[in-house]
Amino acid sequence: MGIHFDTSVEFAQLMDCEDELAMFKQQFYFPQHDNRDVIYFCGNSLGLQPKNVEAAINVELQTWRDIAIEGYFKGANPWMYYHEFITPSLAELVGANKNEVTVMNALTVNLHLMMLSFYRPNAQRYKIMMEAGAFPSDQYAVETQVKHYGFGPAEAIIEISPRDGEKIIREEDVLAAIAKHGGSLALVLFGGINYYTGQLFNIESITAAAHKAGAIAGWDLAHVTGNVPMQLHAWDVDFAVWCSYKYLNAGPGAAGGVFVHEKHASDNNTGRMAGWWGNDERIRFKMEKGFIAKPNASGWNVSTTQVFNMVALKASLELFDKAGIEKLRQKSIRLTGYLEFLLNKLTNLSFEIITPSSPVDRGAQLCLYFSEKGKEVHKKMIENGIVVDYREPGVIRVAPVPLYCSYQDVYRFYEIINTIV
Ligand SMILES: *Cc1c(COP(=O)(O)O)cnc(C)c1O
């Protein structure tokens, strides 16, 4: 920050020269367009394939082929503990202790499992608060959970909206609503970054307000993990879930991540729907009656570790370990700021950047709202080798991911848009 951006190509070249993370770009495969790499600003939807994934998958294929069942204990990466090879790196990304993170299933399944543990409604305290316009899968999960306990969604779900004429939700409105619903509120469940606006919520202050009201604070961090560093343990978040195929580059349908604060995870009485992979390993194969949870987040694992859904995640996180999430964030703030600067120079297109302009309130993604022709503009971008996505109504989402996007990518994006529209 404090950088003076300008519109020359030399500026972009200089920034890339000085970027100590620039070499990570070569660690990824890019789709091709007209015999060159596309400009890939869609890592908020599906991260690119790291080049080290193929070899990592081959290692596990070979273990399976050569020693089969023995792979659980004697493979290069014993499958019995495969998720544990991943949790230290994930804990670093979300600011957790190692015992507070696990990997399993996928995001929405994990959201249901966490709600079964932490949404325990009674006649007085049964409401769930979330942001209006939350990701549809989260809306469906919450709707069906409250129905499962016999409550009506219209009464039990409180959605916080932007004020009339505004696109971003004000933090003061969230805090006031939490205080207002106080005694009837069971769970505050927000998306850390809203997928449609790119707004990053203040996880710490909303969590504290939820606790003050006597409610549980849960977070969907699909768009935050690997994008913005967090301190989930210190912020006293109760639980969080995220997927691994967006900023984490673990490929379509990769296993999801879960955080459970150790104050809950170490308590064997915290309710849950259990399976044998959450049971203490030392007694797992005694096949006895009576579930004894591991005293950590992995006590929520249900089924046998999905090794092939985790291999790419493990490989990808090696790159995050090398780059460091704090350094990635510093680059990201500059790169997204530079994109915003250039977008504001465009005179040939009519749109509004609805994502907050302060870096504190956003991650890598900028959302361009078109009151008309958004779909046409999106189509033209795709035809010209720019990969971004479109979300109804009217929003093109643009995410220059700092791990594999360069300042020259941002510049070329600007140049292409200047000529195609
Ligand atoms: C991407 C995303 C999901 C996807 O959930 P899956 O169960 O992995 O399909 C859910 N919620 C949010 C907020 C997302 O951004």
Coordinates of C-alpha atoms and ligand atoms in Angstrom, one line a residue:
M1 CA 0.0 0.0 0.0
G2 CA 1.0 3.6 -0.4
I3 CA 2.1 2.6 -3.9
H4 CA 1.5 5.0 -6.7
F5 CA 0.0 3.0 -9.5
D6 CA 0.1 4.2 -13.1
T7 CA -1.3 3.1 -16.5
S8 CA 2.0 2.2 -18.3
V9 CA 3.0 -1.3 -19.1
E10 CA 6.4 -0.6 -17.7
F11 CA 4.8 -0.2 -14.3
A12 CA 3.4 -3.7 -14.4
Q13 CA 6.7 -5.1 -15.6
L14 CA 8.5 -3.4 -12.8
M15 CA 6.1 -4.7 -10.2
D16 CA 6.5 -8.2 -11.5
C17 CA 10.3 -7.9 -11.3
E18 CA 10.1 -6.8 -7.7
D19 CA 7.5 -9.5 -6.8
E20 CA 9.2 -12.1 -4.6
L21 CA 6.3 -14.5 -5.2
A22 CA 6.4 -14.2 -9.0
M23 CA 8.0 -17.6 -9.5
F24 CA 5.0 -19.4 -8.1
K25 CA 3.2 -18.8 -11.4
Q26 CA 5.4 -21.4 -13.1
Q27 CA 4.1 -24.0 -10.6
F28 CA 0.6 -24.0 -12.2
Y29 CA -0.9 -25.2 -15.5
F30 CA -2.9 -22.5 -17.4
P31 CA -5.6 -23.3 -20.0
Q32 CA -4.6 -22.0 -23.4
H33 CA -6.2 -19.5 -25.7
D34 CA -4.6 -18.5 -29.1
N35 CA -1.5 -20.4 -28.1
R36 CA -0.9 -18.5 -24.9
D37 CA -2.0 -18.7 -21.3
V38 CA -5.4 -17.4 -20.6
I39 CA -5.7 -14.6 -18.0
Y40 CA -7.2 -16.7 -15.2
F41 CA -9.1 -14.5 -12.8
C42 CA -11.4 -17.3 -11.7
G43 CA -9.4 -18.9 -8.9
N44 CA -12.3 -17.9 -6.5
S45 CA -14.4 -20.5 -8.3
L46 CA -11.9 -23.2 -9.2
G47 CA -8.2 -22.8 -8.5
L48 CA -5.7 -23.9 -11.2
Q49 CA -3.9 -27.3 -11.2
P50 CA -0.5 -27.2 -9.4
K51 CA 2.1 -29.0 -11.4
N52 CA 3.1 -31.1 -8.4
V53 CA -0.3 -32.8 -8.2
E54 CA 0.2 -35.4 -10.8
A55 CA 3.3 -36.9 -9.2
A56 CA 1.6 -36.9 -5.8
I57 CA -1.4 -38.8 -7.2
N58 CA 1.0 -41.3 -8.8
V59 CA 2.6 -42.0 -5.5
E60 CA -0.7 -43.1 -4.0
L61 CA -1.6 -45.1 -7.1
Q62 CA 1.7 -46.9 -6.8
T63 CA 1.2 -47.6 -3.1
W64 CA -2.3 -49.0 -3.9
R65 CA -0.9 -51.1 -6.8
D66 CA 2.1 -52.4 -5.0
I67 CA 1.0 -53.0 -1.4
A68 CA -2.8 -52.5 -1.4
I69 CA -4.2 -52.9 2.1
E70 CA -0.8 -52.3 3.6
G71 CA -1.0 -48.7 2.3
Y72 CA -2.9 -47.7 5.4
F73 CA 0.1 -48.2 7.5
K74 CA 3.2 -48.7 5.3
G75 CA 2.6 -46.5 2.3
A76 CA 4.8 -43.4 1.6
N77 CA 2.0 -41.4 3.3
P78 CA 0.1 -43.9 5.5
W79 CA -3.6 -43.6 4.5
M80 CA -4.7 -44.2 8.0
Y81 CA -3.4 -40.7 8.9
Y82 CA -3.7 -39.0 5.6
H83 CA -5.8 -36.1 6.7
E84 CA -3.2 -35.4 9.4
F85 CA -0.6 -34.6 6.8
I86 CA -2.7 -31.7 5.7
T87 CA -4.0 -30.1 8.9
P88 CA -0.8 -28.3 10.0
S89 CA -0.7 -26.2 6.8
L90 CA -4.4 -25.6 7.0
A91 CA -4.2 -24.5 10.6
E92 CA -1.6 -22.0 9.6
L93 CA -3.9 -20.5 6.9
V94 CA -6.9 -20.1 9.3
G95 CA -5.0 -19.2 12.5
A96 CA -5.8 -22.3 14.4
N97 CA -4.1 -24.8 16.6
K98 CA -3.3 -28.1 14.8
N99 CA -5.9 -29.9 16.9
E100 CA -8.6 -27.6 15.8
V101 CA -8.6 -28.4 12.1
T102 CA -9.6 -31.5 10.1
V103 CA -10.4 -32.5 6.5
M104 CA -13.4 -34.5 5.4
N105 CA -16.4 -34.7 3.1
A106 CA -17.3 -31.5 1.4
L107 CA -18.4 -28.0 2.5
T108 CA -22.2 -28.4 2.7
V109 CA -22.1 -31.8 4.3
N110 CA -19.7 -30.4 6.9
L111 CA -22.0 -27.5 7.5
H112 CA -24.8 -29.9 8.3
L113 CA -22.6 -31.9 10.6
M114 CA -21.4 -28.8 12.4
M115 CA -25.0 -27.5 12.7
L116 CA -26.0 -30.9 14.2
S117 CA -23.4 -30.3 16.9
F118 CA -23.8 -26.6 17.4
Y119 CA -27.3 -25.6 16.4
R120 CA -29.3 -27.0 19.3
P121 CA -32.6 -25.0 19.2
N122 CA -35.1 -24.9 22.0
A123 CA -38.4 -23.0 22.3
Q124 CA -36.7 -19.8 23.4
R125 CA -33.5 -19.8 21.5
Y126 CA -33.9 -21.2 18.0
K127 CA -33.1 -18.4 15.4
I128 CA -30.3 -18.5 12.9
M129 CA -28.9 -15.2 11.6
M130 CA -27.1 -15.0 8.2
E131 CA -26.4 -12.4 5.5
A132 CA -29.2 -11.9 2.9
G133 CA -28.0 -13.4 -0.4
A134 CA -25.8 -16.1 1.2
F135 CA -24.6 -18.8 -1.1
P136 CA -27.6 -20.9 -2.1
S137 CA -26.2 -24.2 -0.7
D138 CA -25.9 -22.5 2.7
Q139 CA -29.4 -21.2 2.4
Y140 CA -30.7 -24.6 1.7
A141 CA -28.8 -26.1 4.6
V142 CA -30.1 -23.6 7.0
E143 CA -33.7 -23.8 5.7
T144 CA -33.8 -27.6 6.0
Q145 CA -32.1 -27.6 9.4
V146 CA -34.7 -25.3 11.0
K147 CA -37.5 -27.3 9.4
H148 CA -35.9 -30.5 10.7
Y149 CA -36.5 -29.1 14.3
G150 CA -40.0 -28.1 13.4
F151 CA -39.5 -24.3 13.0
G152 CA -40.7 -22.2 10.1
P153 CA -37.9 -20.6 8.1
A154 CA -39.7 -17.3 7.9
E155 CA -39.6 -16.9 11.6
A156 CA -36.4 -18.8 12.5
I157 CA -34.1 -17.4 9.9
I158 CA -33.1 -13.7 10.1
E159 CA -31.4 -12.3 7.1
I160 CA -29.4 -9.1 7.3
S161 CA -29.7 -7.0 4.1
P162 CA -27.9 -3.9 2.8
R163 CA -29.9 -0.7 3.4
D164 CA -32.1 0.6 0.6
G165 CA -30.0 1.7 -2.3
E166 CA -26.9 0.1 -1.0
K167 CA -25.1 -3.1 -2.0
I168 CA -22.9 -3.8 1.0
I169 CA -24.1 -4.8 4.5
R170 CA -23.1 -2.4 7.2
E171 CA -21.3 -4.0 10.2
E172 CA -23.2 -1.8 12.6
D173 CA -26.5 -3.2 11.2
V174 CA -25.3 -6.7 11.9
L175 CA -24.2 -5.9 15.4
A176 CA -27.5 -4.1 16.1
A177 CA -29.5 -7.0 14.8
I178 CA -27.6 -9.5 16.9
A179 CA -28.3 -7.4 20.0
K180 CA -31.9 -7.0 19.1
H181 CA -32.6 -10.7 18.7
G182 CA -30.4 -11.6 21.6
G183 CA -32.2 -14.2 23.7
S184 CA -33.9 -15.9 20.7
L185 CA -30.7 -16.3 18.7
A186 CA -29.1 -19.8 18.6
L187 CA -26.6 -19.4 15.8
V188 CA -24.9 -16.6 13.8
L189 CA -23.7 -18.1 10.5
F190 CA -22.2 -15.8 7.9
G191 CA -20.2 -16.3 4.8
G192 CA -16.8 -14.7 5.7
I193 CA -16.7 -13.2 2.2
N194 CA -19.9 -13.0 0.3
Y195 CA -19.6 -14.7 -3.0
Y196 CA -21.7 -12.1 -4.9
T197 CA -20.4 -8.8 -3.5
G198 CA -16.9 -9.8 -2.4
Q199 CA -17.6 -8.2 1.0
L200 CA -15.3 -9.5 3.8
F201 CA -17.1 -9.4 7.2
N202 CA -15.4 -8.6 10.4
I203 CA -15.2 -12.2 11.8
E204 CA -13.8 -11.1 15.2
S205 CA -16.4 -8.5 16.0
I206 CA -19.4 -10.5 14.7
T207 CA -18.2 -13.5 16.7
A208 CA -17.9 -11.5 19.8
A209 CA -21.3 -10.0 19.4
A210 CA -22.8 -13.4 18.9
H211 CA -21.2 -14.7 22.1
K212 CA -22.4 -11.6 24.0
A213 CA -25.9 -12.5 22.9
G214 CA -25.4 -16.1 24.1
A215 CA -25.3 -17.5 20.5
I216 CA -22.9 -19.7 18.7
A217 CA -20.7 -18.2 16.0
G218 CA -20.2 -20.3 12.9
W219 CA -18.5 -19.3 9.6
D220 CA -18.5 -20.4 6.0
L221 CA -15.0 -19.5 4.9
A222 CA -15.2 -20.9 1.3
H223 CA -14.0 -17.5 -0.1
V224 CA -11.6 -16.7 2.7
T225 CA -9.4 -19.7 3.3
G226 CA -6.2 -19.3 1.3
N227 CA -7.2 -15.7 0.4
V228 CA -7.2 -13.7 3.6
P229 CA -5.2 -14.8 6.8
M230 CA -7.4 -15.4 9.9
Q231 CA -7.0 -16.0 13.6
L232 CA -9.9 -18.3 14.2
H233 CA -8.6 -19.6 17.6
A234 CA -7.9 -16.1 19.0
W235 CA -11.1 -14.8 17.6
D236 CA -12.9 -17.5 19.6
V237 CA -14.9 -18.7 16.6
D238 CA -16.9 -21.8 17.5
F239 CA -16.8 -23.6 14.2
A240 CA -16.0 -23.0 10.5
V241 CA -16.2 -24.8 7.2
W242 CA -14.7 -24.3 3.8
C243 CA -14.1 -26.0 0.5
S244 CA -10.7 -26.7 -1.0
Y245 CA -11.2 -26.2 -4.7
K246 CA -11.4 -22.4 -4.8
Y247 CA -8.3 -20.5 -3.5
L248 CA -6.8 -23.8 -2.2
N249 CA -6.4 -25.3 -5.7
A250 CA -7.2 -28.8 -4.7
G251 CA -9.4 -29.6 -7.7
P252 CA -13.1 -30.2 -8.3
G253 CA -14.9 -31.9 -5.4
A254 CA -11.8 -32.0 -3.2
A255 CA -12.4 -32.8 0.5
G256 CA -13.4 -29.8 2.6
G257 CA -11.9 -28.3 5.7
V258 CA -13.4 -27.9 9.2
F259 CA -12.4 -25.8 12.2
V260 CA -13.8 -26.7 15.7
H261 CA -12.5 -24.5 18.6
E262 CA -10.6 -26.6 21.1
K263 CA -12.9 -25.6 23.9
H264 CA -15.5 -27.8 22.1
A265 CA -13.2 -30.3 20.4
S266 CA -11.6 -31.4 23.6
D267 CA -14.9 -32.0 25.2
N268 CA -16.1 -35.6 24.5
N269 CA -19.6 -34.5 25.5
T270 CA -20.0 -32.1 22.5
G271 CA -22.8 -33.8 20.6
R272 CA -22.2 -35.0 17.1
M273 CA -23.1 -37.7 14.5
A274 CA -20.1 -39.9 14.7
G275 CA -18.4 -42.6 12.7
W276 CA -15.3 -44.8 13.2
W277 CA -12.8 -42.3 11.8
G278 CA -13.6 -40.0 14.6
N279 CA -12.9 -42.7 17.1
D280 CA -9.6 -42.9 18.9
E281 CA -7.2 -44.8 16.5
R282 CA -5.7 -46.9 19.3
I283 CA -9.0 -48.6 19.8
R284 CA -10.6 -48.3 16.4
F285 CA -9.8 -51.7 15.2
K286 CA -10.9 -53.4 18.4
M287 CA -14.4 -52.9 16.9
E288 CA -16.0 -52.4 20.3
K289 CA -19.2 -50.7 21.3
G290 CA -19.2 -47.1 22.6
F291 CA -17.9 -44.1 20.7
I292 CA -14.9 -42.4 22.2
A293 CA -14.1 -39.3 20.2
K294 CA -10.5 -38.1 19.5
P295 CA -10.2 -35.0 21.7
N296 CA -9.7 -32.7 18.7
A297 CA -11.4 -31.6 15.5
S298 CA -10.7 -34.9 13.9
G299 CA -13.2 -36.4 16.4
W300 CA -15.8 -35.2 13.8
N301 CA -14.3 -37.3 11.0
V302 CA -17.0 -39.9 10.1
S303 CA -15.8 -42.1 7.3
T304 CA -12.5 -43.6 6.0
T305 CA -10.2 -40.8 4.8
Q306 CA -10.9 -40.0 1.1
V307 CA -7.2 -40.2 0.1
F308 CA -7.6 -39.4 -3.6
N309 CA -9.8 -36.4 -2.7
M310 CA -7.0 -35.0 -0.5
V311 CA -3.8 -35.7 -2.5
A312 CA -4.1 -32.5 -4.6
L313 CA -4.8 -30.5 -1.4
K314 CA -1.7 -31.8 0.3
A315 CA 0.4 -31.0 -2.8
S316 CA -1.1 -27.5 -3.2
L317 CA -0.6 -26.6 0.4
E318 CA 3.1 -27.3 0.0
L319 CA 3.1 -24.2 -2.2
F320 CA 1.2 -22.1 0.4
D321 CA 3.7 -23.2 3.0
K322 CA 6.5 -21.9 0.9
A323 CA 4.9 -18.7 -0.1
G324 CA 3.4 -17.8 3.3
I325 CA -0.2 -16.5 3.7
E326 CA 0.9 -13.1 5.1
K327 CA 3.1 -12.5 2.0
L328 CA 0.4 -13.7 -0.3
R329 CA -2.0 -11.3 1.3
Q330 CA 0.4 -8.3 1.0
K331 CA 0.7 -9.1 -2.7
S332 CA -3.0 -9.6 -3.0
I333 CA -3.8 -6.2 -1.6
R334 CA -1.5 -4.5 -4.1
L335 CA -2.6 -6.6 -7.0
T336 CA -6.3 -6.1 -6.4
G337 CA -5.7 -2.4 -5.7
Y338 CA -3.9 -2.2 -9.1
L339 CA -6.8 -3.9 -10.8
E340 CA -9.3 -1.5 -9.2
F341 CA -7.1 1.5 -10.2
L342 CA -7.1 0.4 -13.9
L343 CA -10.8 -0.5 -13.9
N344 CA -11.5 3.0 -12.7
K345 CA -9.6 4.4 -15.7
L346 CA -11.8 2.6 -18.2
T347 CA -14.2 5.0 -20.0
N348 CA -15.7 2.6 -22.6
L349 CA -17.7 0.5 -20.1
S350 CA -20.5 1.4 -17.7
F351 CA -20.3 -0.6 -14.4
E352 CA -20.0 -0.2 -10.7
I353 CA -17.5 -2.0 -8.5
I354 CA -19.7 -3.1 -5.7
T355 CA -17.0 -4.7 -3.6
P356 CA -15.8 -2.5 -0.8
S357 CA -12.9 -0.3 -1.7
S358 CA -11.0 -0.8 1.5
P359 CA -8.7 -3.8 1.6
V360 CA -9.8 -4.5 5.2
D361 CA -13.3 -5.3 3.8
R362 CA -12.4 -7.5 0.9
G363 CA -10.1 -10.3 -0.4
A364 CA -8.7 -10.8 -3.9
Q365 CA -12.1 -10.5 -5.7
L366 CA -13.7 -7.5 -7.3
C367 CA -17.4 -7.6 -8.4
L368 CA -18.4 -5.5 -11.3
Y369 CA -22.1 -4.8 -11.4
F370 CA -23.6 -4.1 -14.8
S371 CA -27.1 -2.7 -14.8
E372 CA -27.2 -3.9 -18.4
K373 CA -25.2 -6.0 -20.9
G374 CA -23.3 -7.8 -18.1
K375 CA -23.7 -11.2 -19.9
E376 CA -22.6 -9.8 -23.2
V377 CA -19.5 -8.2 -21.7
H378 CA -18.7 -11.5 -20.0
K379 CA -19.1 -13.4 -23.2
K380 CA -16.6 -11.0 -25.0
M381 CA -14.1 -11.4 -22.2
I382 CA -14.2 -15.2 -22.5
E383 CA -13.9 -15.0 -26.3
N384 CA -10.7 -12.9 -25.8
G385 CA -8.9 -15.3 -23.4
I386 CA -10.0 -13.8 -20.1
V387 CA -11.5 -16.3 -17.7
V388 CA -13.8 -14.7 -15.2
D389 CA -17.3 -15.7 -14.1
Y390 CA -20.8 -14.2 -14.2
R391 CA -23.3 -14.4 -11.4
E392 CA -26.9 -13.3 -11.7
P393 CA -28.0 -10.5 -11.5
G394 CA -25.5 -8.5 -13.4
V395 CA -22.2 -9.3 -11.7
I396 CA -18.8 -10.3 -13.3
R397 CA -16.5 -11.5 -10.7
V398 CA -12.8 -10.8 -11.2
A399 CA -10.2 -12.4 -8.9
P400 CA -6.5 -11.9 -9.5
V401 CA -5.2 -14.7 -7.2
P402 CA -1.8 -13.7 -5.9
L403 CA -0.2 -17.2 -6.0
Y404 CA -0.4 -17.4 -9.8
C405 CA -1.5 -14.1 -11.3
S406 CA 0.9 -11.3 -12.2
Y407 CA 0.7 -7.5 -12.5
Q408 CA 1.2 -8.0 -16.2
D409 CA -1.9 -10.2 -16.3
V410 CA -3.9 -7.4 -14.7
Y411 CA -2.4 -5.0 -17.2
R412 CA -3.3 -7.2 -20.2
F413 CA -6.8 -7.7 -18.8
Y414 CA -7.2 -3.9 -18.9
E415 CA -5.7 -3.6 -22.3
I416 CA -8.0 -6.3 -23.8
I417 CA -11.1 -4.7 -22.3
N418 CA -10.1 -1.4 -23.6
T419 CA -10.0 -2.8 -27.1
I420 CA -12.9 -5.3 -27.2
V421 CA -15.8 -3.2 -25.9
Ligands
LIG1 C1 -18.4 -22.6 -3.0 C2 -19.3 -22.5 -1.9 C3 -20.1 -23.6 -1.4 C4 -20.0 -24.9 -2.1 O1 -20.4 -26.0 -1.3 P1 -20.0 -27.5 -1.7 O2 -20.7 -28.3 -0.6 O3 -18.5 -27.6 -1.7 O4 -20.6 -27.7 -3.0 C5 -20.8 -23.4 -0.3 N1 -20.9 -22.2 0.3 C6 -20.2 -21.1 -0.1 C7 -20.3 -19.8 0.6 C8 -19.4 -21.2 -1.2 O5 -18.7 -20.2 -1.7

